[in-house]
Short mmCIF file of C-alpha atoms and ligand atoms in Angstrom, two decimals:
data_model
loop_
_atom_site.label_atom_id
_atom_site.label_comp_id
_atom_site.label_asym_id
_atom_site.label_seq_id
_atom_site.Cartn_x
_atom_site.Cartn_y
_atom_site.Cartn_z
CA UNK A 1356 -5.32 168.33 152.94
CA UNK A 1357 -8.19 169.91 154.86
CA UNK A 1358 -9.46 166.46 155.83
CA UNK A 1359 -6.01 165.48 157.08
CA UNK A 1360 -5.83 168.64 159.18
CA UNK A 1361 -9.35 168.05 160.51
CA UNK A 1362 -8.43 164.50 161.48
CA UNK A 1363 -5.30 165.74 163.26
CA UNK A 1364 -7.42 168.15 165.36
CA UNK A 1365 -9.96 165.41 166.08
CA UNK A 1366 -7.25 162.98 167.20
CA UNK A 1367 -5.56 165.61 169.35
CA UNK A 1368 -8.80 166.53 171.10
CA UNK A 1369 -9.64 162.86 171.70
CA UNK A 1370 -6.20 162.29 173.18
CA UNK A 1371 -6.10 165.43 175.35
CA UNK A 1372 -9.62 166.23 176.55
CA UNK A 1373 -9.22 163.30 178.92
CA UNK A 1374 -8.05 162.68 182.49
CA UNK A 1375 -8.58 165.76 184.65
CA UNK A 1376 -9.64 167.74 181.55
CA UNK A 1377 -12.56 165.41 180.77
CA UNK A 1378 -14.59 167.39 183.33
CA UNK A 1379 -14.27 170.44 181.08
CA UNK A 1380 -16.32 169.07 178.18
CA UNK A 1381 -19.08 171.54 177.38
CA UNK A 1382 -18.19 173.96 180.20
CA UNK A 1383 -17.29 177.66 180.08
CA UNK A 1384 -18.41 180.12 177.42
CA UNK A 1385 -21.35 182.50 177.55
CA UNK A 1386 -23.41 182.05 180.71
CA UNK A 1387 -20.92 179.50 182.06
CA UNK A 1388 -17.71 181.50 182.42
CA UNK A 1389 -17.65 180.81 186.16
CA UNK A 1390 -17.09 177.08 185.60
CA UNK A 1391 -13.69 175.45 186.29
CA UNK A 1392 -11.73 178.65 185.72
CA UNK A 1393 -8.36 177.36 186.96
CA UNK A 1394 -8.63 174.04 185.17
CA UNK A 1395 -9.64 175.81 181.96
CA UNK A 1396 -6.62 178.12 182.31
CA UNK A 1397 -4.41 175.01 182.56
CA UNK A 1398 -6.17 173.42 179.57
CA UNK A 1399 -5.48 176.52 177.49
CA UNK A 1400 -1.79 176.31 178.28
CA UNK A 1401 -1.85 172.75 176.95
CA UNK A 1402 -3.59 174.03 173.81
CA UNK A 1403 -0.92 176.71 173.53
CA UNK A 1404 1.96 174.24 173.88
CA UNK A 1405 0.45 172.19 171.05
CA UNK A 1406 0.39 175.27 168.81
CA UNK A 1407 -3.40 175.56 168.53
CA UNK A 1408 -3.53 179.17 169.75
CA UNK A 1409 -2.68 181.75 167.11
CA UNK A 1410 -3.40 179.26 164.37
CA UNK A 1411 -4.92 181.93 162.13
CA UNK A 1412 -2.30 184.63 162.77
CA UNK A 1413 -0.22 185.12 159.64
CA UNK A 1414 3.30 183.66 159.59
CA UNK A 1415 5.79 184.43 161.06
CA UNK A 1416 3.64 185.60 163.98
CA UNK A 1417 1.48 182.49 164.20
CA UNK A 1418 0.34 179.32 162.46
CA UNK A 1419 -0.65 180.94 159.16
CA UNK A 1420 -3.53 178.48 158.84
CA UNK A 1421 -5.96 178.90 155.97
CA UNK A 1422 -9.56 179.90 156.63
CA UNK A 1423 -10.61 176.30 155.85
CA UNK A 1424 -8.16 175.00 158.47
CA UNK A 1425 -9.34 177.52 161.05
CA UNK A 1426 -12.95 176.51 160.39
CA UNK A 1427 -11.95 172.85 160.76
CA UNK A 1428 -10.14 173.55 164.03
CA UNK A 1429 -13.05 175.47 165.56
CA UNK A 1430 -15.58 172.90 164.39
CA UNK A 1431 -13.63 169.95 165.74
CA UNK A 1432 -12.86 171.77 168.98
CA UNK A 1433 -16.57 172.42 169.57
CA UNK A 1434 -17.62 168.96 168.33
CA UNK A 1435 -15.32 167.36 170.91
CA UNK A 1436 -16.90 169.54 173.63
CA UNK A 1437 -13.82 171.77 174.04
CA UNK A 1438 -14.49 174.25 176.88
CA UNK A 1439 -15.19 177.97 176.36
CA UNK A 1440 -11.93 179.85 175.97
CA UNK A 1441 -10.57 182.30 178.52
CA UNK A 1442 -7.85 183.54 176.17
CA UNK A 1443 -10.00 184.31 173.14
CA UNK A 1444 -9.99 188.10 173.62
CA UNK A 1445 -6.19 188.15 173.38
CA UNK A 1446 -6.04 185.60 170.59
CA UNK A 1447 -8.86 186.83 168.37
CA UNK A 1448 -9.09 190.55 169.11
CA UNK A 1449 -5.79 191.96 170.34
CA UNK A 1450 -3.35 189.75 168.46
CA UNK A 1451 -4.66 190.53 164.93
CA UNK A 1452 -4.68 194.20 165.94
CA UNK A 1453 -1.02 193.99 166.98
CA UNK A 1454 -0.12 192.12 163.80
CA UNK A 1455 -1.70 194.91 161.73
CA UNK A 1456 -0.85 198.01 163.76
CA UNK A 1457 1.62 197.13 166.56
CA UNK A 1458 5.36 197.70 166.66
CA UNK A 1459 7.84 194.83 166.38
CA UNK A 1460 8.62 195.27 170.06
CA UNK A 1461 4.92 195.04 170.98
CA UNK A 1462 4.48 191.91 168.88
CA UNK A 1463 7.57 190.31 170.44
CA UNK A 1464 6.43 191.21 173.94
CA UNK A 1465 2.75 190.24 173.72
CA UNK A 1466 2.12 187.61 171.04
CA UNK A 1467 4.12 184.73 172.62
CA UNK A 1468 2.31 184.86 176.01
CA UNK A 1469 -1.05 185.09 174.21
CA UNK A 1470 -0.12 182.02 172.13
CA UNK A 1471 0.99 180.23 175.30
CA UNK A 1472 -2.15 181.37 177.21
CA UNK A 1473 0.05 182.62 180.02
CA UNK A 1474 -1.34 186.16 179.76
CA UNK A 1475 -5.09 186.75 179.47
CA UNK A 1476 -6.66 189.92 178.10
CA UNK A 1477 -9.86 191.91 178.40
CA UNK A 1478 -11.36 194.65 176.23
CA UNK A 1479 -11.78 198.08 177.85
CA UNK A 1480 -14.02 199.96 175.43
CA UNK A 1481 -17.53 200.44 176.90
CA UNK A 1482 -18.21 203.03 179.57
CA UNK A 1483 -21.43 204.03 181.35
CA UNK A 1484 -22.00 206.75 178.72
CA UNK A 1485 -20.17 205.11 175.83
CA UNK A 1486 -21.63 201.81 174.62
CA UNK A 1487 -23.30 202.08 171.23
CA UNK A 1488 -21.92 205.60 171.19
CA UNK A 1489 -18.33 204.45 171.64
CA UNK A 1490 -16.92 207.77 170.42
CA UNK A 1491 -18.14 209.30 173.67
CA UNK A 1492 -15.32 207.61 175.65
CA UNK A 1493 -14.37 209.79 178.63
CA UNK A 1494 -11.60 207.73 180.25
CA UNK A 1495 -8.51 209.89 179.92
CA UNK A 1496 -4.79 209.25 179.93
CA UNK A 1497 -1.81 211.57 180.01
CA UNK A 1498 1.89 211.05 179.57
CA UNK A 1499 3.97 212.03 182.59
CA UNK A 1500 7.35 210.77 183.76
CA UNK A 1501 7.64 208.35 180.83
CA UNK A 1502 4.34 206.59 181.58
CA UNK A 1503 0.68 206.90 180.68
CA UNK A 1504 -1.55 207.70 183.67
CA UNK A 1505 -5.08 206.40 183.09
CA UNK A 1506 -8.21 207.56 184.94
CA UNK A 1507 -11.82 206.65 184.26
CA UNK A 1508 -14.38 203.86 184.33
CA UNK A 1509 -15.10 200.99 181.97
CA UNK A 1510 -18.12 198.72 182.20
CA UNK A 1511 -19.31 195.30 180.95
CA UNK A 1512 -15.67 194.26 180.72
CA UNK A 1513 -15.86 190.51 180.05
CA UNK A 1514 -13.36 188.36 181.95
CA UNK A 1515 -11.61 191.39 183.54
CA UNK A 1516 -11.57 189.39 186.78
CA UNK A 1517 -9.17 186.85 185.26
CA UNK A 1518 -7.30 189.15 182.86
CA UNK A 1519 -3.66 190.15 183.24
CA UNK A 1520 -3.93 192.98 180.71
CA UNK A 1521 -6.57 195.24 179.23
CA UNK A 1522 -6.58 197.12 175.93
CA UNK A 1523 -8.11 200.45 176.84
CA UNK A 1524 -9.59 203.12 174.62
CA UNK A 1525 -8.78 206.42 176.34
CA UNK A 1526 -8.85 210.12 175.51
CA UNK A 1527 -5.26 211.39 175.38
CA UNK A 1528 -5.74 214.78 173.73
CA UNK A 1529 -7.22 217.12 176.34
CA UNK A 1530 -10.34 218.90 175.09
CA UNK A 1531 -10.82 216.51 172.15
CA UNK A 1532 -14.25 215.12 171.35
CA UNK A 1533 -15.73 212.13 169.54
CA UNK A 1534 -13.32 210.08 167.39
CA UNK A 1535 -10.41 212.52 167.62
CA UNK A 1536 -7.78 212.42 170.36
CA UNK A 1537 -8.31 208.80 171.45
CA UNK A 1538 -5.49 206.30 172.00
CA UNK A 1539 -5.36 202.51 172.27
CA UNK A 1540 -3.35 201.65 175.38
CA UNK A 1541 -2.17 198.31 176.76
CA UNK A 1542 -2.60 198.44 180.53
CA UNK A 1543 -1.56 195.83 183.14
CA UNK A 1544 -4.43 194.89 185.45
CA UNK A 1545 -2.41 193.88 188.49
CA UNK A 1546 -1.64 197.29 189.98
CA UNK A 1547 -3.05 199.51 192.76
CA UNK A 1548 -4.74 201.89 190.28
CA UNK A 1549 -7.05 199.20 188.86
CA UNK A 1550 -10.19 197.98 190.65
CA UNK A 1551 -12.39 195.24 189.18
CA UNK A 1552 -15.95 194.92 190.48
CA UNK A 1553 -18.00 191.97 189.16
CA UNK A 1554 -21.53 192.62 187.88
CA UNK A 1555 -24.06 189.95 188.80
CA UNK A 1556 -26.10 188.99 185.75
CA UNK A 1557 -29.59 187.68 185.21
CA UNK A 1558 -28.10 184.18 185.15
CA UNK A 1559 -26.87 184.71 188.74
CA UNK A 1560 -23.26 184.51 187.56
CA UNK A 1561 -20.68 187.23 186.89
CA UNK A 1562 -18.73 187.16 183.68
CA UNK A 1563 -18.33 190.84 183.16
CA UNK A 1564 -17.29 193.68 185.40
CA UNK A 1565 -16.94 197.34 186.13
CA UNK A 1566 -13.28 198.36 185.88
CA UNK A 1567 -12.07 201.52 187.59
CA UNK A 1568 -8.78 203.16 186.57
CA UNK A 1569 -7.56 205.56 189.21
CA UNK A 1570 -4.20 206.88 188.06
CA UNK A 1571 -3.33 203.43 186.70
CA UNK A 1572 -0.05 203.43 184.81
CA UNK A 1573 1.46 201.83 181.76
CA UNK A 1574 4.69 202.37 179.83
CA UNK A 1575 4.87 205.17 177.29
CA UNK A 1576 5.54 202.77 174.41
CA UNK A 1577 2.46 200.63 175.13
CA UNK A 1578 0.22 202.59 172.81
CA UNK A 1579 -0.87 200.77 169.64
CA UNK A 1580 -0.64 203.04 166.61
CA UNK A 1581 0.11 206.71 167.12
CA UNK A 1582 -1.27 208.57 170.12
CA UNK A 1583 -4.54 210.11 168.95
CA UNK A 1584 -5.12 207.39 166.32
CA UNK A 1585 -6.99 205.11 168.72
CA UNK A 1586 -10.36 205.25 166.94
CA UNK A 1587 -8.92 203.71 163.78
CA UNK A 1588 -7.15 200.98 165.76
CA UNK A 1589 -10.20 200.29 167.94
CA UNK A 1590 -12.52 199.85 164.96
CA UNK A 1591 -10.08 197.46 163.30
CA UNK A 1592 -10.32 195.31 166.46
CA UNK A 1593 -14.12 195.41 166.17
CA UNK A 1594 -13.96 194.05 162.63
CA UNK A 1595 -12.16 191.01 164.06
CA UNK A 1596 -14.69 190.70 166.90
CA UNK A 1597 -17.52 190.43 164.40
CA UNK A 1598 -15.60 188.32 161.87
CA UNK A 1599 -13.30 185.31 162.04
CA UNK A 1600 -13.52 185.25 165.85
CA UNK A 1601 -17.03 183.84 165.55
CA UNK A 1602 -15.94 180.74 163.60
CA UNK A 1603 -16.33 178.34 166.49
CA UNK A 1604 -19.82 179.52 167.20
CA UNK A 1605 -21.57 177.58 164.46
CA UNK A 1606 -20.62 174.23 165.89
CA UNK A 1607 -21.56 175.33 169.40
CA UNK A 1608 -24.95 176.43 168.02
CA UNK A 1609 -25.35 173.05 166.31
CA UNK A 1610 -24.68 171.28 169.61
CA UNK A 1611 -27.23 173.46 171.38
CA UNK A 1612 -29.83 172.81 168.68
CA UNK A 1613 -29.15 169.05 168.88
CA UNK A 1614 -29.79 169.20 172.63
CA UNK A 1615 -33.07 171.07 172.08
CA UNK A 1616 -34.17 168.47 169.49
CA UNK A 1617 -33.29 165.67 171.87
CA UNK A 1618 -35.30 167.30 174.66
CA UNK A 1619 -38.22 167.79 172.24
CA UNK A 1620 -38.22 164.04 171.56
CA UNK A 1621 -38.07 163.29 175.28
CA UNK A 1622 -40.81 165.74 176.28
CA UNK A 1623 -43.08 164.93 173.34
CA UNK A 1624 -42.89 168.54 172.17
CA UNK A 1625 -42.80 167.43 168.51
CA UNK A 1626 -46.50 166.63 168.88
CA UNK A 1627 -47.15 170.37 169.08
CA UNK A 1628 -47.13 171.51 165.44
CA UNK A 1629 -46.12 175.06 166.36
CA UNK A 1630 -43.06 173.86 168.30
CA UNK A 1631 -42.23 171.36 165.53
CA UNK A 1632 -42.42 174.22 163.04
CA UNK A 1633 -40.06 176.36 165.13
CA UNK A 1634 -37.58 173.48 165.40
CA UNK A 1635 -37.55 173.06 161.63
CA UNK A 1636 -37.11 176.80 161.27
CA UNK A 1637 -34.16 176.78 163.67
CA UNK A 1638 -32.55 173.96 161.75
CA UNK A 1639 -32.97 175.73 158.40
CA UNK A 1640 -31.74 179.00 159.92
CA UNK A 1641 -28.57 177.33 161.13
CA UNK A 1642 -27.78 176.08 157.62
CA UNK A 1643 -28.17 179.68 156.42
CA UNK A 1644 -25.86 181.01 159.14
CA UNK A 1645 -23.19 178.49 158.31
CA UNK A 1646 -23.25 179.16 154.59
CA UNK A 1647 -23.22 182.91 155.10
CA UNK A 1648 -20.24 182.67 157.46
CA UNK A 1649 -18.24 180.42 155.14
CA UNK A 1650 -19.04 182.48 152.08
CA UNK A 1651 -18.04 185.78 153.69
CA UNK A 1652 -14.93 184.45 155.42
CA UNK A 1653 -13.65 182.93 152.19
CA UNK A 1654 -14.29 186.08 150.20
CA UNK A 1655 -11.04 187.91 149.40
CA UNK A 1656 -12.86 191.16 148.89
CA UNK A 1657 -15.25 191.19 151.83
CA UNK A 1658 -18.44 193.19 151.66
CA UNK A 1659 -18.14 195.90 154.36
CA UNK A 1660 -21.60 194.95 155.61
CA UNK A 1661 -20.84 191.22 155.86
CA UNK A 1662 -19.72 191.25 159.51
CA UNK A 1663 -22.76 193.31 160.54
CA UNK A 1664 -25.11 191.08 158.55
CA UNK A 1665 -23.56 187.99 160.16
CA UNK A 1666 -23.93 189.52 163.65
CA UNK A 1667 -27.58 190.38 163.00
CA UNK A 1668 -28.32 186.89 161.67
CA UNK A 1669 -26.69 184.87 164.42
CA UNK A 1670 -27.81 187.06 167.32
CA UNK A 1671 -31.48 186.83 166.34
CA UNK A 1672 -31.24 183.13 165.52
CA UNK A 1673 -29.57 182.31 168.85
CA UNK A 1674 -32.07 184.36 170.84
CA UNK A 1675 -34.95 182.51 169.16
CA UNK A 1676 -33.21 179.21 169.97
CA UNK A 1677 -33.21 180.21 173.67
CA UNK A 1678 -36.95 180.90 173.47
CA UNK A 1679 -37.52 177.60 171.68
CA UNK A 1680 -35.54 175.69 174.31
CA UNK A 1681 -37.95 177.05 176.94
CA UNK A 1682 -41.02 176.23 174.84
CA UNK A 1683 -39.80 172.64 174.46
CA UNK A 1684 -39.53 172.29 178.25
CA UNK A 1685 -43.04 173.66 178.84
CA UNK A 1686 -44.39 176.02 181.48
CA UNK A 1687 -42.40 174.39 184.30
CA UNK A 1688 -39.22 175.81 182.78
CA UNK A 1689 -40.18 179.27 184.02
CA UNK A 1690 -39.60 178.18 187.65
CA UNK A 1691 -36.25 178.31 189.46
CA UNK A 1692 -35.28 177.96 193.07
CA UNK A 1693 -34.21 181.07 194.94
CA UNK A 1694 -30.67 182.37 194.29
CA UNK A 1695 -28.04 181.05 193.95
CA UNK A 1696 -29.84 179.62 190.95
CA UNK A 1697 -29.15 176.19 189.64
CA UNK A 1698 -30.32 176.83 186.09
CA UNK A 1699 -31.13 174.13 183.57
CA UNK A 1700 -29.43 174.28 180.16
CA UNK A 1701 -32.61 175.68 178.61
CA UNK A 1702 -32.93 178.41 181.23
CA UNK A 1703 -29.27 179.36 180.93
CA UNK A 1704 -29.51 179.48 177.15
CA UNK A 1705 -32.70 181.54 177.26
CA UNK A 1706 -31.35 184.06 179.78
CA UNK A 1707 -27.89 184.47 178.32
CA UNK A 1708 -29.08 184.85 174.74
CA UNK A 1709 -30.90 188.03 175.78
CA UNK A 1710 -27.40 189.58 175.61
CA UNK A 1711 -26.68 188.39 172.06
CA UNK A 1712 -28.44 191.32 170.42
CA UNK A 1713 -26.45 193.76 172.59
CA UNK A 1714 -22.79 192.79 172.84
CA UNK A 1715 -20.34 193.14 169.97
CA UNK A 1716 -22.56 196.01 168.78
CA UNK A 1717 -26.34 196.05 169.33
CA UNK A 1718 -28.74 195.03 166.55
CA UNK A 1719 -29.89 198.62 166.05
CA UNK A 1720 -26.28 199.71 165.56
CA UNK A 1721 -25.57 196.89 163.10
CA UNK A 1722 -28.62 197.96 161.11
CA UNK A 1723 -27.38 201.57 161.20
CA UNK A 1724 -24.04 200.36 159.78
CA UNK A 1725 -25.68 198.36 157.01
CA UNK A 1726 -27.99 201.25 156.15
CA UNK A 1727 -25.68 204.24 156.33
CA UNK A 1728 -22.23 202.88 155.48
CA UNK A 1729 -23.31 200.39 152.84
CA UNK A 1730 -26.74 200.96 151.33
CA UNK A 1731 -26.61 204.74 151.80
CA UNK A 1732 -23.23 205.10 150.11
CA UNK A 1733 -23.92 202.96 147.05
C1 FAD B 2058 -22.43 189.88 177.59
C2 FAD B 2058 -21.78 191.19 177.26
C3 FAD B 2058 -20.38 191.26 177.23
C4 FAD B 2058 -19.75 192.47 176.94
N1 FAD B 2058 -18.37 192.52 176.98
C5 FAD B 2058 -17.76 193.70 176.76
C6 FAD B 2058 -16.32 193.80 176.86
O1 FAD B 2058 -15.63 192.81 177.14
N2 FAD B 2058 -15.74 195.00 176.68
C7 FAD B 2058 -16.46 196.11 176.37
O2 FAD B 2058 -15.86 197.17 176.18
N3 FAD B 2058 -17.82 196.08 176.27
C8 FAD B 2058 -18.48 194.89 176.48
N4 FAD B 2058 -19.86 194.83 176.41
C9 FAD B 2058 -20.60 196.06 176.19
C10 FAD B 2058 -21.32 196.15 174.85
O3 FAD B 2058 -20.42 196.44 173.82
C11 FAD B 2058 -22.41 197.24 175.02
O4 FAD B 2058 -23.36 196.75 175.93
C12 FAD B 2058 -23.06 197.58 173.72
O5 FAD B 2058 -22.17 198.22 172.84
C13 FAD B 2058 -24.31 198.50 173.94
O6 FAD B 2058 -23.97 199.59 174.73
P1 FAD B 2058 -24.81 199.97 176.03
O7 FAD B 2058 -24.96 198.75 176.88
O8 FAD B 2058 -24.19 201.18 176.65
O9 FAD B 2058 -26.27 200.33 175.52
P2 FAD B 2058 -26.71 201.71 174.87
O10 FAD B 2058 -25.67 202.17 173.94
O11 FAD B 2058 -27.12 202.63 175.98
O12 FAD B 2058 -27.96 201.27 174.03
C14 FAD B 2058 -29.25 201.04 174.64
C15 FAD B 2058 -30.24 200.73 173.51
O13 FAD B 2058 -30.37 201.88 172.64
C16 FAD B 2058 -30.08 201.50 171.29
N5 FAD B 2058 -29.38 202.58 170.60
C17 FAD B 2058 -28.32 203.27 171.07
N6 FAD B 2058 -27.89 204.15 170.14
C18 FAD B 2058 -28.70 204.00 169.04
C19 FAD B 2058 -28.76 204.59 167.76
N7 FAD B 2058 -27.89 205.53 167.39
N8 FAD B 2058 -29.70 204.17 166.89
C20 FAD B 2058 -30.60 203.20 167.25
N9 FAD B 2058 -30.58 202.59 168.47
C21 FAD B 2058 -29.66 202.98 169.34
C22 FAD B 2058 -29.18 200.27 171.42
O14 FAD B 2058 -29.20 199.49 170.26
C23 FAD B 2058 -29.78 199.57 172.62
O15 FAD B 2058 -30.91 198.82 172.25
C24 FAD B 2058 -20.52 193.63 176.69
C25 FAD B 2058 -21.93 193.55 176.72
C26 FAD B 2058 -22.55 192.37 177.02
C27 FAD B 2058 -24.05 192.33 177.06
#
């Protein structure tokens, strides 16, 4: 059954990642979000028409695919070189949140355009003074004239420059502090009260942004959960961000490791026993990551620390792979031409993986979660 499904995905990818879309193989994703944005948006609509988006959402909202089928889809997608997804924040973060906590009207309004990739989303959580300390959110919103009026600043908002909508964590109870008095609002991006300013990264590209809300508005009923219950809703989204949403990663990592091994053969780096040792270590580490992910995703009674453990494991592994990719290339890899940079794959991997131990919750925070919420409470 699983093999049949896997073969169906493989055949579909072989038949569709062709013609104009052939140029997309291996593009997009972390460090490469600037590549072929319009063509990737079109590609995602083709994916949507074929029913591949929302595969893991429970029926009747989506495909109701089993974990094994979702794993097979993500693996085959990555194996075929499927491009990095622009619609993954809507599909993997907002949609499961709406399924669990949204109203019927919200699900009817928002799930179909996410599944069709006709509406793209971004995640408006972090602020200049609220990253690891997310409960310090200061963006505020008030209800007036039947609409929420939102004012404040978000930062590091991935893909805000292409997003149609943003799910925003905002303080709606005046005078409230920390986790109380927050609400989870769905805010349209295309309006005068929203300004998106790209942040240029170390890689020379811009995939995340500052987002300014200056009396931006959204309808009164576009709050997920009750007003004031935003912390609970926001943390349920985070569980998805650190969980099933990372399924496709393993195959992408395997492709990156294969490329590093191939370069090591070409450059003769295997002759250096230290580099050879690190390559073997990377290979063994990847087997560990894969087994951990499969074991935890298949577990019906998930360990509350599992998502944090998985994040810690893959972030460190991937960062070391970036360092290894540079070592394999040798000292010359530390040179680039003046901006705009034309980075090699190794340089891009090395630079972008610096962010792995920060986004989706920094390593220190994951360790705090494992220590205090799990080990400390046993
Ligand atoms: C590539 C990328 C994409 C991102 N995309 C988004 C997005 O789409 N939407 C969004 O809302 N956010 C996004 N973020 C933001 C991300 O969630 C934050 O960067 C992250 O939560 C850390 O917050 P911060 O940058 O404010 O760092 P800080 O919270 O200021 O942390 C700085 C350092 O101090 C450490 N530290 C902080 N508090 C503690 C503590 N209590 N104990 C021990 N150590 C601590 C941290 O671990 C870190 O090393 C993205 C970030 C990156 C890098």
